[in-house]
Amino acid sequence: FKQKTAYDISLGLVGSEMCIRDSNKTMNETQKLISFCKEQVIAGRNITIKNASLLFNLDNFFLTHLSDAANEITRQFHGSKIDIEQLANIKKNYCSEDCSFCSQSAFFDTGIDKYELMSPEEVVKEATKAKQTGADSYCLVAAWKEPSNDDFTKVCNIIKEVNDKVGISIECSLGFLTTEQAITLKQLGVIRYNHNLETSKSKFPDICTTHTYQDRVDTLNIAKNAGLELCTGGIIGMGETKKQREELIFEIASFQPEEVTINLLVPIPGTPLEIQKPIKIEEIIRVFATLRFLLPKSIIKISGGREVNLVDDGQKLLLSGANGIISSGYLTMNGNSPEKDIKMLKKINLEV
């Protein structure tokens, strides 16, 4: 045992004080970065990619500061209004694509029930119910790679019927589109086209092999060039790295979409991702919060999986940058009732 001298003790104290000073300096600089970026966004200026990356990669200690700032940006641009959307899976059947998360892929035995394209009367009935229960928009989704000419004509008839008899904002998610089809949807009054990137470019080959990431990019560009608003996003929790989630965020933001939809993977038995473990809430928060800094005017929606992955049904995320939810279920999964979601929103002083 070596007895400490007064000099040793003095060095130890100095070292502790230096650590505290360095820690305080880092904390102050980080808080200043968050505040600076927030003020830039609120003033209508874009933050740099470098600063956005710094925000995304902050230590968990600063996540509360980051989410509070994202919430301020959300309230500044969107008030307390939450966009509620309902989906219509107008054709639930086996799809020709091998997306490894999907219960509707013909490559996997997931035991889903299936049906052909719904009739206009059925869709009108469901759209009416959605509007009556508080939905702002109604998205028509079909399980196929792309619509055939015959199926596309049928979808157009459905859109006309919903426009005439319901009067709710219509969105579509019909897979890959031609330029002519995109123009037709725009002429029919479709507001927004949904086509998710699904995951980052570097992760995509692990998730799907029957089409490419570029195919999805091309469809988004076709829809945008036809004058349709864009809704795009992806699924997090599919085994991607943190760096790949950051990559996805920047790829989404590059399209400047009017709406972003972020799904939280629900592992489906029978799919390659059936044993995938959920990611931590901290990693989910940093995705939503950073997206808000990059896309202050967009609707950022918590989509599939919130009821399964989040113990609070999304309350924390709705105070961390998100300002939209999907209610009443998803393509092959049940969700919360509109009544339960409305009650949840009121609990955190947000409006339908």
Short mmCIF file of C-alpha atoms in Angstrom, two decimals:
data_model
loop_
_atom_site.label_atom_id
_atom_site.label_comp_id
_atom_site.label_asym_id
_atom_site.label_seq_id
_atom_site.Cartn_x
_atom_site.Cartn_y
_atom_site.Cartn_z
CA PHE A 1 0.00 0.00 0.00
CA LYS A 2 1.39 3.36 -1.00
CA GLN A 3 0.32 6.29 1.13
CA LYS A 4 -1.00 9.19 -0.94
CA THR A 5 0.88 12.40 -0.59
CA ALA A 6 -0.69 15.84 -0.49
CA TYR A 7 0.53 16.24 -4.11
CA ASP A 8 -1.29 13.04 -5.19
CA ILE A 9 -4.47 14.18 -3.51
CA SER A 10 -4.17 17.60 -5.11
CA LEU A 11 -3.74 16.02 -8.55
CA GLY A 12 -6.81 13.86 -7.94
CA LEU A 13 -8.90 16.88 -7.05
CA VAL A 14 -7.66 18.79 -10.04
CA GLY A 15 -8.45 15.83 -12.27
CA SER A 16 -12.00 15.58 -10.91
CA GLU A 17 -12.56 19.29 -11.38
CA MET A 18 -11.27 19.04 -14.97
CA CYS A 19 -13.64 16.15 -15.68
CA ILE A 20 -16.56 18.13 -14.29
CA ARG A 21 -15.59 21.20 -16.30
CA ASP A 22 -15.20 19.13 -19.48
CA SER A 23 -18.55 17.43 -18.84
CA ASN A 24 -20.31 20.74 -18.24
CA LYS A 25 -18.72 22.18 -21.38
CA THR A 26 -19.94 19.23 -23.45
CA MET A 27 -23.42 19.50 -21.95
CA ASN A 28 -23.63 23.22 -22.66
CA GLU A 29 -22.37 22.80 -26.21
CA THR A 30 -24.87 20.03 -26.91
CA GLN A 31 -27.78 22.01 -25.50
CA LYS A 32 -26.66 25.01 -27.56
CA LEU A 33 -26.57 22.82 -30.68
CA ILE A 34 -30.13 21.60 -30.09
CA SER A 35 -31.36 25.14 -29.41
CA PHE A 36 -29.53 26.57 -32.42
CA CYS A 37 -30.97 23.95 -34.76
CA LYS A 38 -34.46 24.44 -33.35
CA GLU A 39 -34.29 28.20 -33.81
CA GLN A 40 -32.99 27.77 -37.37
CA VAL A 41 -35.90 25.50 -38.27
CA ILE A 42 -38.52 27.72 -36.65
CA ALA A 43 -37.06 30.69 -38.54
CA GLY A 44 -37.65 28.78 -41.80
CA ARG A 45 -34.06 27.80 -42.48
CA ASN A 46 -32.71 24.31 -43.17
CA ILE A 47 -30.19 22.78 -40.83
CA THR A 48 -27.06 21.21 -42.29
CA ILE A 49 -26.66 17.49 -42.82
CA LYS A 50 -23.76 17.59 -40.38
CA ASN A 51 -25.89 19.10 -37.62
CA ALA A 52 -28.77 16.74 -38.36
CA SER A 53 -26.35 13.83 -38.00
CA LEU A 54 -25.10 15.23 -34.70
CA LEU A 55 -28.68 15.45 -33.45
CA PHE A 56 -29.46 11.89 -34.49
CA ASN A 57 -26.35 10.55 -32.76
CA LEU A 58 -26.70 12.40 -29.47
CA ASP A 59 -26.13 10.48 -26.29
CA ASN A 60 -29.32 9.16 -24.70
CA PHE A 61 -28.80 11.69 -21.90
CA PHE A 62 -29.84 14.46 -24.30
CA LEU A 63 -32.85 12.73 -25.85
CA THR A 64 -35.33 14.57 -23.64
CA HIS A 65 -33.88 17.89 -24.82
CA LEU A 66 -34.03 16.69 -28.43
CA SER A 67 -37.63 15.46 -28.20
CA ASP A 68 -38.77 18.64 -26.42
CA ALA A 69 -37.22 20.74 -29.20
CA ALA A 70 -38.84 18.57 -31.88
CA ASN A 71 -42.16 19.01 -30.10
CA GLU A 72 -41.73 22.80 -30.13
CA ILE A 73 -41.11 22.69 -33.88
CA THR A 74 -44.20 20.52 -34.36
CA ARG A 75 -46.43 22.84 -32.38
CA GLN A 76 -45.02 25.87 -34.22
CA PHE A 77 -45.86 24.49 -37.67
CA HIS A 78 -48.87 22.29 -36.93
CA GLY A 79 -50.41 23.44 -33.69
CA SER A 80 -51.93 20.69 -31.56
CA LYS A 81 -53.85 19.07 -34.45
CA ILE A 82 -53.12 15.40 -35.06
CA ASP A 83 -53.75 13.91 -38.49
CA ILE A 84 -55.75 10.68 -38.23
CA GLU A 85 -55.77 8.29 -41.16
CA GLN A 86 -57.56 5.03 -41.79
CA LEU A 87 -56.48 2.40 -44.27
CA ALA A 88 -58.56 0.29 -46.63
CA ASN A 89 -56.88 -2.93 -47.68
CA ILE A 90 -58.96 -3.16 -50.83
CA LYS A 91 -57.20 -6.28 -52.09
CA LYS A 92 -55.70 -8.66 -49.55
CA ASN A 93 -53.99 -11.47 -51.39
CA TYR A 94 -50.64 -13.03 -51.95
CA CYS A 95 -48.19 -10.60 -53.53
CA SER A 96 -45.46 -11.61 -55.99
CA GLU A 97 -42.74 -9.74 -54.05
CA ASP A 98 -40.55 -11.29 -51.33
CA CYS A 99 -40.38 -8.38 -48.85
CA SER A 100 -39.22 -10.23 -45.75
CA PHE A 101 -41.46 -8.35 -43.31
CA CYS A 102 -44.73 -8.84 -45.18
CA SER A 103 -47.54 -11.23 -44.29
CA GLN A 104 -49.01 -10.83 -47.78
CA SER A 105 -45.98 -12.13 -49.68
CA ALA A 106 -46.61 -15.32 -51.67
CA PHE A 107 -43.13 -16.48 -50.61
CA PHE A 108 -44.17 -17.04 -46.98
CA ASP A 109 -46.83 -19.11 -45.27
CA THR A 110 -48.40 -16.67 -42.82
CA GLY A 111 -51.97 -17.99 -42.82
CA ILE A 112 -53.70 -14.70 -43.64
CA ASP A 113 -57.19 -14.62 -45.02
CA LYS A 114 -57.33 -13.26 -48.56
CA TYR A 115 -59.82 -11.64 -50.89
CA GLU A 116 -59.95 -10.07 -54.31
CA LEU A 117 -60.55 -6.41 -55.05
CA MET A 118 -63.37 -4.97 -52.95
CA SER A 119 -66.47 -3.56 -54.61
CA PRO A 120 -67.04 0.22 -54.74
CA GLU A 121 -70.05 -0.24 -52.44
CA GLU A 122 -67.94 -1.94 -49.77
CA VAL A 123 -65.26 0.75 -49.89
CA VAL A 124 -67.84 3.57 -49.76
CA LYS A 125 -69.36 2.00 -46.66
CA GLU A 126 -65.98 1.74 -44.92
CA ALA A 127 -64.89 5.23 -46.01
CA THR A 128 -68.12 6.70 -44.64
CA LYS A 129 -67.50 5.00 -41.30
CA ALA A 130 -63.92 6.31 -41.26
CA LYS A 131 -65.08 9.89 -41.84
CA GLN A 132 -67.75 9.62 -39.16
CA THR A 133 -65.22 8.40 -36.60
CA GLY A 134 -62.81 11.30 -37.15
CA ALA A 135 -60.48 10.24 -39.96
CA ASP A 136 -58.97 13.07 -42.00
CA SER A 137 -57.95 10.83 -44.89
CA TYR A 138 -58.63 7.41 -46.31
CA CYS A 139 -55.88 5.43 -48.02
CA LEU A 140 -56.69 2.72 -50.56
CA VAL A 141 -54.07 -0.02 -50.41
CA ALA A 142 -53.76 -3.04 -52.70
CA ALA A 143 -51.49 -6.08 -52.34
CA TRP A 144 -49.72 -6.40 -55.66
CA LYS A 145 -46.48 -5.35 -57.29
CA GLU A 146 -48.32 -3.05 -59.67
CA PRO A 147 -51.91 -2.77 -60.90
CA SER A 148 -52.92 -4.44 -64.14
CA ASN A 149 -54.87 -2.26 -66.57
CA ASP A 150 -58.10 -4.00 -65.54
CA ASP A 151 -57.44 -3.62 -61.81
CA PHE A 152 -56.40 -0.01 -62.22
CA THR A 153 -59.69 0.76 -63.99
CA LYS A 154 -61.58 -0.84 -61.09
CA VAL A 155 -59.64 1.23 -58.54
CA CYS A 156 -60.47 4.37 -60.49
CA ASN A 157 -64.16 3.50 -60.27
CA ILE A 158 -63.80 3.03 -56.51
CA ILE A 159 -62.17 6.47 -56.21
CA LYS A 160 -65.00 8.09 -58.18
CA GLU A 161 -67.61 6.48 -55.93
CA VAL A 162 -65.87 7.57 -52.72
CA ASN A 163 -65.49 11.12 -54.09
CA ASP A 164 -69.17 11.30 -55.03
CA LYS A 165 -70.66 9.68 -51.94
CA VAL A 166 -68.27 10.32 -49.04
CA GLY A 167 -66.12 13.38 -49.62
CA ILE A 168 -63.03 12.34 -47.68
CA SER A 169 -59.43 13.04 -48.71
CA ILE A 170 -58.28 10.02 -50.72
CA GLU A 171 -54.77 8.63 -50.78
CA CYS A 172 -53.56 5.57 -52.66
CA SER A 173 -50.88 2.93 -52.23
CA LEU A 174 -51.04 0.74 -55.33
CA GLY A 175 -47.43 -0.29 -55.85
CA PHE A 176 -45.42 0.70 -58.90
CA LEU A 177 -47.09 3.17 -61.27
CA THR A 178 -46.69 4.26 -64.85
CA THR A 179 -46.66 7.96 -65.65
CA GLU A 180 -50.10 7.66 -67.26
CA GLN A 181 -51.57 6.00 -64.17
CA ALA A 182 -50.13 8.65 -61.88
CA ILE A 183 -51.62 11.42 -64.03
CA THR A 184 -55.01 9.67 -63.98
CA LEU A 185 -54.97 9.46 -60.18
CA LYS A 186 -54.21 13.17 -59.99
CA GLN A 187 -57.08 13.95 -62.36
CA LEU A 188 -59.43 11.90 -60.17
CA GLY A 189 -58.61 14.09 -57.19
CA VAL A 190 -56.28 11.73 -55.33
CA ILE A 191 -54.30 13.97 -53.01
CA ARG A 192 -51.34 11.85 -52.03
CA TYR A 193 -49.54 8.73 -53.15
CA ASN A 194 -47.93 6.40 -50.62
CA HIS A 195 -44.91 4.37 -51.61
CA ASN A 196 -42.45 3.55 -48.86
CA LEU A 197 -38.72 3.22 -49.31
CA GLU A 198 -39.09 0.48 -46.65
CA THR A 199 -35.49 0.73 -45.44
CA SER A 200 -32.19 2.35 -46.35
CA LYS A 201 -30.53 1.74 -49.70
CA SER A 202 -27.72 -0.24 -48.08
CA LYS A 203 -30.13 -2.50 -46.16
CA PHE A 204 -32.66 -3.00 -48.96
CA PRO A 205 -31.06 -6.08 -50.60
CA ASP A 206 -31.40 -7.91 -47.24
CA ILE A 207 -35.13 -7.14 -47.17
CA CYS A 208 -36.25 -7.65 -50.77
CA THR A 209 -34.75 -9.33 -53.84
CA THR A 210 -37.63 -9.28 -56.35
CA HIS A 211 -37.32 -5.55 -57.02
CA THR A 212 -34.75 -2.88 -56.27
CA TYR A 213 -34.49 0.19 -54.12
CA GLN A 214 -34.22 2.22 -57.32
CA ASP A 215 -37.59 0.85 -58.47
CA ARG A 216 -39.16 2.43 -55.41
CA VAL A 217 -37.33 5.72 -55.96
CA ASP A 218 -38.52 5.77 -59.59
CA THR A 219 -42.16 5.35 -58.54
CA LEU A 220 -41.91 8.22 -56.05
CA ASN A 221 -40.50 10.43 -58.79
CA ILE A 222 -43.27 9.41 -61.19
CA ALA A 223 -45.92 10.29 -58.62
CA LYS A 224 -44.27 13.60 -57.75
CA ASN A 225 -43.85 14.61 -61.39
CA ALA A 226 -47.56 13.92 -61.95
CA GLY A 227 -48.41 16.49 -59.27
CA LEU A 228 -49.34 14.06 -56.51
CA GLU A 229 -48.26 14.78 -52.97
CA LEU A 230 -45.91 12.16 -51.55
CA CYS A 231 -46.15 9.93 -48.53
CA THR A 232 -43.08 7.81 -47.96
CA GLY A 233 -41.19 6.24 -45.11
CA GLY A 234 -40.21 2.82 -43.96
CA ILE A 235 -40.07 0.22 -41.24
CA ILE A 236 -37.55 0.37 -38.42
CA GLY A 237 -36.52 -2.56 -36.28
CA MET A 238 -35.77 -4.98 -39.15
CA GLY A 239 -32.22 -5.67 -38.00
CA GLU A 240 -30.77 -2.55 -39.58
CA THR A 241 -27.90 -0.72 -37.88
CA LYS A 242 -28.27 2.68 -36.28
CA LYS A 243 -26.25 4.09 -39.19
CA GLN A 244 -28.74 2.57 -41.65
CA ARG A 245 -31.65 4.18 -39.80
CA GLU A 246 -29.84 7.50 -40.13
CA GLU A 247 -29.33 6.76 -43.83
CA LEU A 248 -33.07 6.13 -44.23
CA ILE A 249 -33.93 9.42 -42.54
CA PHE A 250 -31.82 11.41 -44.98
CA GLU A 251 -33.16 9.47 -47.96
CA ILE A 252 -36.74 10.19 -46.89
CA ALA A 253 -35.97 13.87 -46.35
CA SER A 254 -34.43 14.18 -49.82
CA PHE A 255 -37.91 13.80 -51.35
CA GLN A 256 -39.39 16.56 -49.15
CA PRO A 257 -42.57 14.47 -48.79
CA GLU A 258 -45.78 16.03 -47.54
CA GLU A 259 -46.17 13.01 -45.26
CA VAL A 260 -43.78 10.54 -43.67
CA THR A 261 -44.94 7.20 -42.34
CA ILE A 262 -42.70 5.29 -39.93
CA ASN A 263 -43.68 1.73 -39.06
CA LEU A 264 -42.31 -0.27 -36.14
CA LEU A 265 -41.75 -3.86 -37.15
CA VAL A 266 -44.23 -6.40 -35.87
CA PRO A 267 -42.59 -9.78 -36.51
CA ILE A 268 -45.07 -11.95 -38.40
CA PRO A 269 -44.88 -15.73 -37.88
CA GLY A 270 -43.88 -17.40 -41.12
CA THR A 271 -41.75 -14.47 -42.38
CA PRO A 272 -37.93 -14.35 -42.23
CA LEU A 273 -38.17 -11.63 -39.56
CA GLU A 274 -40.46 -13.58 -37.22
CA ILE A 275 -37.87 -13.74 -34.40
CA GLN A 276 -36.59 -10.17 -34.78
CA LYS A 277 -36.38 -8.38 -31.42
CA PRO A 278 -37.86 -4.86 -31.04
CA ILE A 279 -35.59 -1.85 -30.90
CA LYS A 280 -35.46 0.38 -27.84
CA ILE A 281 -37.73 3.38 -27.42
CA GLU A 282 -34.68 5.68 -27.37
CA GLU A 283 -33.80 4.64 -30.91
CA ILE A 284 -37.39 5.19 -32.05
CA ILE A 285 -37.50 8.67 -30.49
CA ARG A 286 -34.32 9.81 -32.24
CA VAL A 287 -35.80 8.78 -35.61
CA PHE A 288 -38.99 10.80 -35.16
CA ALA A 289 -37.30 13.80 -33.53
CA THR A 290 -34.58 14.12 -36.18
CA LEU A 291 -37.13 13.79 -38.97
CA ARG A 292 -39.02 16.73 -37.49
CA PHE A 293 -35.91 18.91 -37.65
CA LEU A 294 -35.44 17.94 -41.31
CA LEU A 295 -39.12 18.14 -42.33
CA PRO A 296 -40.83 20.75 -40.14
CA LYS A 297 -43.87 21.17 -42.39
CA SER A 298 -44.55 17.49 -43.11
CA ILE A 299 -47.02 15.21 -41.39
CA ILE A 300 -44.91 12.63 -39.57
CA LYS A 301 -47.06 9.64 -38.82
CA ILE A 302 -46.65 6.76 -36.38
CA SER A 303 -47.89 3.85 -38.43
CA GLY A 304 -47.97 0.08 -38.07
CA GLY A 305 -46.74 -1.44 -34.84
CA ARG A 306 -47.28 1.39 -32.37
CA GLU A 307 -49.86 -0.57 -30.38
CA VAL A 308 -47.48 -3.54 -30.11
CA ASN A 309 -44.13 -1.80 -29.65
CA LEU A 310 -45.12 1.22 -27.55
CA VAL A 311 -46.55 0.88 -24.05
CA ASP A 312 -48.23 4.29 -24.33
CA ASP A 313 -49.73 3.84 -27.85
CA GLY A 314 -47.45 6.58 -29.15
CA GLN A 315 -48.00 9.39 -26.65
CA LYS A 316 -44.28 10.00 -26.17
CA LEU A 317 -43.65 10.08 -29.92
CA LEU A 318 -46.53 12.51 -30.44
CA LEU A 319 -44.62 14.83 -28.11
CA SER A 320 -41.31 14.16 -29.88
CA GLY A 321 -42.00 15.23 -33.45
CA ALA A 322 -44.84 13.00 -34.66
CA ASN A 323 -48.18 14.60 -35.53
CA GLY A 324 -50.16 11.79 -37.12
CA ILE A 325 -51.40 8.27 -36.45
CA ILE A 326 -53.14 5.46 -38.29
CA SER A 327 -56.24 4.31 -36.45
CA SER A 328 -58.55 1.29 -36.66
CA GLY A 329 -55.95 -1.20 -37.81
CA TYR A 330 -53.50 -1.87 -40.61
CA LEU A 331 -53.31 -4.06 -43.66
CA THR A 332 -53.36 -7.41 -41.88
CA MET A 333 -53.31 -6.36 -38.21
CA ASN A 334 -55.86 -4.91 -35.85
CA GLY A 335 -55.24 -1.54 -34.24
CA ASN A 336 -56.82 0.72 -31.68
CA SER A 337 -60.41 1.81 -32.07
CA PRO A 338 -60.88 5.47 -33.08
CA GLU A 339 -62.52 6.07 -29.70
CA LYS A 340 -59.45 4.79 -27.83
CA ASP A 341 -57.09 6.88 -29.95
CA ILE A 342 -59.15 10.03 -29.52
CA LYS A 343 -59.15 9.49 -25.75
CA MET A 344 -55.38 9.04 -25.86
CA LEU A 345 -54.90 12.29 -27.78
CA LYS A 346 -57.06 14.25 -25.37
CA LYS A 347 -55.03 12.87 -22.46
CA ILE A 348 -51.92 14.67 -23.77
CA ASN A 349 -53.85 17.82 -24.78
CA LEU A 350 -53.74 17.19 -28.52
CA GLU A 351 -56.64 17.65 -30.92
CA VAL A 352 -58.34 15.49 -33.51
#
